[in-house]
Structure formats: C-alpha cells, structure tokens
Amino acid sequence: MMRPTLSQNYPRSGFPMEVSTPMGQGRVNQLGGVFINGRPLPNHIRHKIVEMAHHGIRPCVISRQLRVSHGCVSKILCRYQETGSIRPGAIGGSKSKTTSPDVEKRVEEYKRENPGIFMSAISRIMRGRYGARGDEEEEDEDEEDIEKREQEEHARRSGHSIEGILPDRCEWILQTL
DNA sequence: GGCGTGACGGTTGAA
DNA sequence: GCTTCAACCGTCACG
C-alpha cells in the first residue's frame, strides 16, 4: 500500500493538464477539477463540502460533484468533525517559541491569582482573533473578508504586543484552565 | 463502489 | 537577502 507510482509523478514529469489561475499555476485532477498543488482549496469549496455533508450527501457524491478528490473530502470532513472549523491550518512557519516552560509557569501563576481578569482577557483575545468564526457553517463568509482578517491577523502577529503572542497559545491556555 | 489512509510533491513562513 | 526546516496542502492509489 501507499507506494509511489508513475501517476504520482504527474506534477513533476508532465501533469496531464495545467491551467493558469489568478493564484498561480493550477493543475487538473483526475475528476477534472482545478487545484493548486500545495495550496488549500478555496474557502467556498471547503464550505460546500461541509454543507453537502450536512445535508447527508455522501462523500463520493460530493467529491464527484465538486471535482475534489475523495481523499480531500475525507480529510476536510474529518477535520471539521474534530475542530469544528472548515478553515485550513496555518501553512508554513516554525512553531512558536513564545511559551517556554518559564512563560507557561508564569501564565499559570497569573491565572491562579487573577482568574477573573485572566478569563476576560482571553475572551477578548478570542473575540478579536476568531470573531464570528463559530458560525462559519451558517454564514457564507466572503473570501475578501477572510483575506482581510488574515491580513489583520498577520499584522497583529508581527507586532510585539502580548495579544500578538497569546492567540497562538489560547488552546493551551484553555486546556490548562 | 465507497471509504480511510499513507506516500508523495509542492507551498509557505518563521527562525 | 538567502537558506533551512517543519508545518500544512491536495492528489493518488492501495486495501
């Protein structure tokens, strides 16, 4: 199982078809769908996958209809079940080193001393970071909005404020609560 | 025929 | 500015 095959070399040695997209060099998969190797599927496609699955449509039908490989449909649905989010994970970069054991210890201490303030701070940060993301399966979010938010997020991350650091660690913080 | 899974080549961005 | 590295991506094919 899972051995390399000739067809797996498509991308390198002459994929059957290549198309140009605003995002760059697109390729065409076996189902005739266009994808960009290494890049996530557009948000509206991901949204549609989840939506169709919600309506009880089988993954194989979804993959055929949207022309996305069934492996991809499977992955996206798995991820959606696990995280509740249709958004792709953060691509690239290195793991944040902002939470050394020392930092963790101090956050823990601070949490004990100021539980109220700590919680409201986290809530504020979470609102700022995720906004209405919890409703994303109901709302058809504009890709422009997403892009804008990502840009803002990026700008915030590159800053040196505590809020540029903490959001990445919110999951850990919440786990320790 | 439908599905889960792992290898693969590719992209990305922090260090 | 360039390189390295580790994370993620979607496709493909096997079982």
Short mmCIF file of C-alpha atoms (C1' of nucleotides) in Angstrom, two decimals:
data_model
loop_
_atom_site.label_atom_id
_atom_site.label_comp_id
_atom_site.label_asym_id
_atom_site.label_seq_id
_atom_site.Cartn_x
_atom_site.Cartn_y
_atom_site.Cartn_z
CA MET A 1 0.00 0.00 0.00
CA MET A 2 0.98 3.61 -0.47
CA ARG A 3 3.84 3.03 -2.78
CA PRO A 4 4.90 5.62 -5.23
CA THR A 5 3.52 5.14 -8.68
CA LEU A 6 4.05 6.68 -12.04
CA SER A 7 0.96 8.76 -11.76
CA GLN A 8 2.23 10.23 -8.55
CA ASN A 9 4.93 11.80 -10.60
CA TYR A 10 2.47 13.77 -12.67
CA PRO A 11 3.31 17.07 -11.07
CA ARG A 12 6.97 16.70 -11.84
CA SER A 13 7.13 15.00 -15.15
CA GLY A 14 4.25 16.44 -17.02
CA PHE A 15 0.90 16.53 -15.42
CA PRO A 16 -1.85 15.85 -17.95
CA MET A 17 -3.12 19.35 -17.85
CA GLU A 18 -2.07 22.63 -16.34
CA VAL A 19 -4.10 25.78 -16.19
CA SER A 20 -3.37 29.32 -15.17
CA THR A 21 -5.32 30.73 -12.28
CA PRO A 22 -5.16 34.07 -10.51
CA MET A 23 -3.48 32.17 -7.69
CA GLY A 24 -0.79 30.80 -9.92
CA GLN A 25 -0.26 27.52 -11.75
CA GLY A 26 -3.29 25.34 -11.37
CA ARG A 27 -3.49 21.66 -12.16
CA VAL A 28 -6.33 19.44 -13.12
CA ASN A 29 -7.03 16.35 -11.10
CA GLN A 30 -8.50 13.06 -12.28
CA LEU A 31 -12.00 14.36 -11.77
CA GLY A 32 -11.36 17.37 -13.92
CA GLY A 33 -11.25 19.77 -11.02
CA VAL A 34 -8.68 22.51 -10.82
CA PHE A 35 -6.36 22.64 -7.83
CA ILE A 36 -3.11 24.30 -6.89
CA ASN A 37 -0.60 21.86 -5.56
CA GLY A 38 0.43 22.69 -2.04
CA ARG A 39 -2.29 25.26 -1.56
CA PRO A 40 -5.60 24.84 0.24
CA LEU A 41 -8.83 24.61 -1.68
CA PRO A 42 -10.79 27.84 -1.93
CA ASN A 43 -12.92 28.54 1.08
CA HIS A 44 -16.19 28.31 -0.80
CA ILE A 45 -15.34 24.79 -1.95
CA ARG A 46 -14.49 23.73 1.59
CA HIS A 47 -17.68 25.34 2.76
CA LYS A 48 -19.66 23.50 0.14
CA ILE A 49 -18.13 20.16 1.09
CA VAL A 50 -19.20 20.59 4.69
CA GLU A 51 -22.58 21.90 3.72
CA MET A 52 -23.31 18.98 1.43
CA ALA A 53 -22.15 16.53 4.06
CA HIS A 54 -24.51 18.27 6.47
CA HIS A 55 -27.34 17.52 4.11
CA GLY A 56 -26.46 13.87 4.20
CA ILE A 57 -24.86 13.77 0.78
CA ARG A 58 -22.28 11.01 0.58
CA PRO A 59 -18.62 11.92 0.31
CA CYS A 60 -18.24 10.15 -3.01
CA VAL A 61 -21.04 12.24 -4.47
CA ILE A 62 -19.52 15.38 -3.02
CA SER A 63 -16.14 14.59 -4.49
CA ARG A 64 -17.60 13.94 -7.91
CA GLN A 65 -19.80 16.98 -7.86
CA LEU A 66 -17.17 19.39 -6.67
CA ARG A 67 -14.41 17.60 -8.56
CA VAL A 68 -12.29 17.25 -5.49
CA SER A 69 -10.54 14.02 -4.66
CA HIS A 70 -12.37 11.88 -2.17
CA GLY A 71 -9.28 11.81 0.00
CA CYS A 72 -9.51 15.52 0.28
CA VAL A 73 -13.22 15.42 1.06
CA SER A 74 -12.49 12.85 3.71
CA LYS A 75 -9.75 14.95 5.24
CA ILE A 76 -11.82 18.10 5.31
CA LEU A 77 -14.78 16.36 6.89
CA CYS A 78 -12.54 14.68 9.47
CA ARG A 79 -11.01 17.98 10.34
CA TYR A 80 -14.39 19.59 10.54
CA GLN A 81 -15.58 16.94 12.95
CA GLU A 82 -12.51 17.31 15.10
CA THR A 83 -12.14 21.05 15.16
CA GLY A 84 -15.48 22.37 14.02
CA SER A 85 -13.65 24.52 11.55
CA ILE A 86 -13.52 24.29 7.79
CA ARG A 87 -10.50 26.50 7.58
CA PRO A 88 -7.14 25.06 6.64
CA GLY A 89 -4.41 25.02 9.20
CA ALA A 90 -1.62 27.51 9.25
CA ILE A 91 0.78 26.67 6.48
CA GLY A 92 4.45 27.28 6.91
CA GLY A 93 6.40 28.90 9.67
CA SER A 94 8.01 27.41 12.66
CA LYS A 95 6.45 26.54 15.93
CA SER A 96 6.06 29.48 18.19
CA LYS A 97 8.71 29.58 20.87
CA THR A 98 6.87 32.14 22.89
CA THR A 99 5.82 29.60 25.52
CA SER A 100 8.91 28.45 27.21
CA PRO A 101 8.31 26.46 30.39
CA ASP A 102 9.01 29.67 32.23
CA VAL A 103 6.28 31.54 30.39
CA GLU A 104 3.84 28.70 30.94
CA LYS A 105 4.61 28.75 34.63
CA ARG A 106 4.02 32.45 34.86
CA VAL A 107 0.75 32.28 33.00
CA GLU A 108 -0.33 29.51 35.33
CA GLU A 109 0.56 31.63 38.33
CA TYR A 110 -1.18 34.65 36.96
CA LYS A 111 -4.24 32.58 36.21
CA ARG A 112 -4.39 31.45 39.81
CA GLU A 113 -4.00 34.95 41.15
CA ASN A 114 -6.36 36.71 38.78
CA PRO A 115 -8.85 34.21 37.41
CA GLY A 116 -11.46 36.85 36.56
CA ILE A 117 -9.15 39.17 34.70
CA PHE A 118 -7.48 36.24 33.04
CA MET A 119 -10.74 34.92 31.66
CA SER A 120 -11.94 38.24 30.36
CA ALA A 121 -8.60 38.85 28.72
CA ILE A 122 -8.83 35.51 26.95
CA SER A 123 -12.39 36.18 25.88
CA ARG A 124 -11.37 39.48 24.43
CA ILE A 125 -8.47 37.96 22.56
CA MET A 126 -10.58 35.10 21.27
CA ARG A 127 -13.20 37.53 20.03
CA GLY A 128 -10.59 39.54 18.32
CA ARG A 129 -8.99 36.54 16.72
CA TYR A 130 -11.93 34.43 15.74
CA GLY A 131 -14.74 36.93 15.60
CA ALA A 132 -17.88 35.15 14.43
CA ARG A 133 -15.95 32.17 13.26
CA GLY A 134 -18.07 29.85 15.30
CA ASP A 135 -20.92 30.49 12.88
CA GLU A 136 -18.98 29.81 9.80
CA GLU A 137 -21.04 26.84 8.74
CA GLU A 138 -24.12 29.01 8.75
CA GLU A 139 -22.72 32.09 7.18
CA ASP A 140 -21.31 32.23 3.75
CA GLU A 141 -18.31 34.29 4.55
CA ASP A 142 -16.89 36.42 1.83
CA GLU A 143 -13.40 35.42 0.84
CA GLU A 144 -12.45 39.07 0.81
CA ASP A 145 -13.44 39.34 4.43
CA ILE A 146 -11.41 36.31 5.27
CA GLU A 147 -8.44 37.66 3.45
CA LYS A 148 -8.77 40.99 5.17
CA ARG A 149 -8.97 39.31 8.53
CA GLU A 150 -5.96 37.20 7.76
CA GLN A 151 -4.01 40.27 6.82
CA GLU A 152 -5.02 41.95 10.04
CA GLU A 153 -4.13 38.86 11.94
CA HIS A 154 -0.78 38.74 10.27
CA ALA A 155 -0.14 42.36 11.09
CA ARG A 156 -1.07 41.73 14.68
CA ARG A 157 1.12 38.68 14.90
CA SER A 158 4.13 40.50 13.63
CA GLY A 159 3.70 43.05 16.36
CA HIS A 160 5.20 42.53 19.75
CA SER A 161 2.20 43.08 21.94
CA ILE A 162 1.01 40.34 24.24
CA GLU A 163 -2.04 39.98 22.04
CA GLY A 164 0.18 39.18 19.14
CA ILE A 165 1.63 36.33 21.12
CA LEU A 166 -1.23 34.95 23.15
CA PRO A 167 -3.67 33.95 20.44
CA ASP A 168 -1.38 31.17 19.32
CA ARG A 169 -1.37 29.79 22.79
CA CYS A 170 -5.04 30.16 23.52
CA GLU A 171 -5.63 26.48 23.00
CA TRP A 172 -3.00 25.62 25.56
CA ILE A 173 -4.28 28.25 27.94
CA LEU A 174 -7.82 26.97 27.67
CA GLN A 175 -6.63 23.44 28.28
CA THR A 176 -4.93 24.46 31.45
CA LEU A 177 -7.99 26.28 32.70
"C1'" DG B 1 -18.42 1.34 -5.50
"C1'" DG B 2 -17.34 3.82 -1.22
"C1'" DC B 3 -14.15 4.98 2.22
"C1'" DG B 4 -9.87 5.55 5.18
"C1'" DT B 5 -5.17 6.05 4.95
"C1'" DG B 6 -0.28 6.99 3.83
"C1'" DA B 7 3.24 8.40 0.44
"C1'" DC B 8 4.23 11.96 -2.38
"C1'" DG B 9 5.48 16.52 -4.34
"C1'" DG B 10 4.53 21.04 -3.55
"C1'" DT B 11 3.90 25.68 -0.87
"C1'" DT B 12 4.57 28.61 2.95
"C1'" DG B 13 6.70 31.34 6.52
"C1'" DA B 14 9.36 31.64 10.95
"C1'" DA B 15 13.98 31.14 12.55
"C1'" DG C 1 18.53 38.51 1.29
"C1'" DC C 2 19.18 33.60 1.44
"C1'" DT C 3 18.73 29.01 3.40
"C1'" DT C 4 16.79 25.63 6.34
"C1'" DC C 5 13.18 23.29 8.38
"C1'" DA C 6 8.80 21.90 9.84
"C1'" DA C 7 4.23 22.60 9.26
"C1'" DC C 8 0.41 22.22 6.05
"C1'" DC C 9 -1.87 21.28 1.50
"C1'" DG C 10 -4.45 18.06 -2.17
"C1'" DT C 11 -3.83 14.16 -5.15
"C1'" DC C 12 -3.36 9.48 -5.94
"C1'" DA C 13 -3.69 4.62 -5.30
"C1'" DC C 14 -3.98 0.78 -2.31
"C1'" DG C 15 -6.59 -2.28 0.68
#
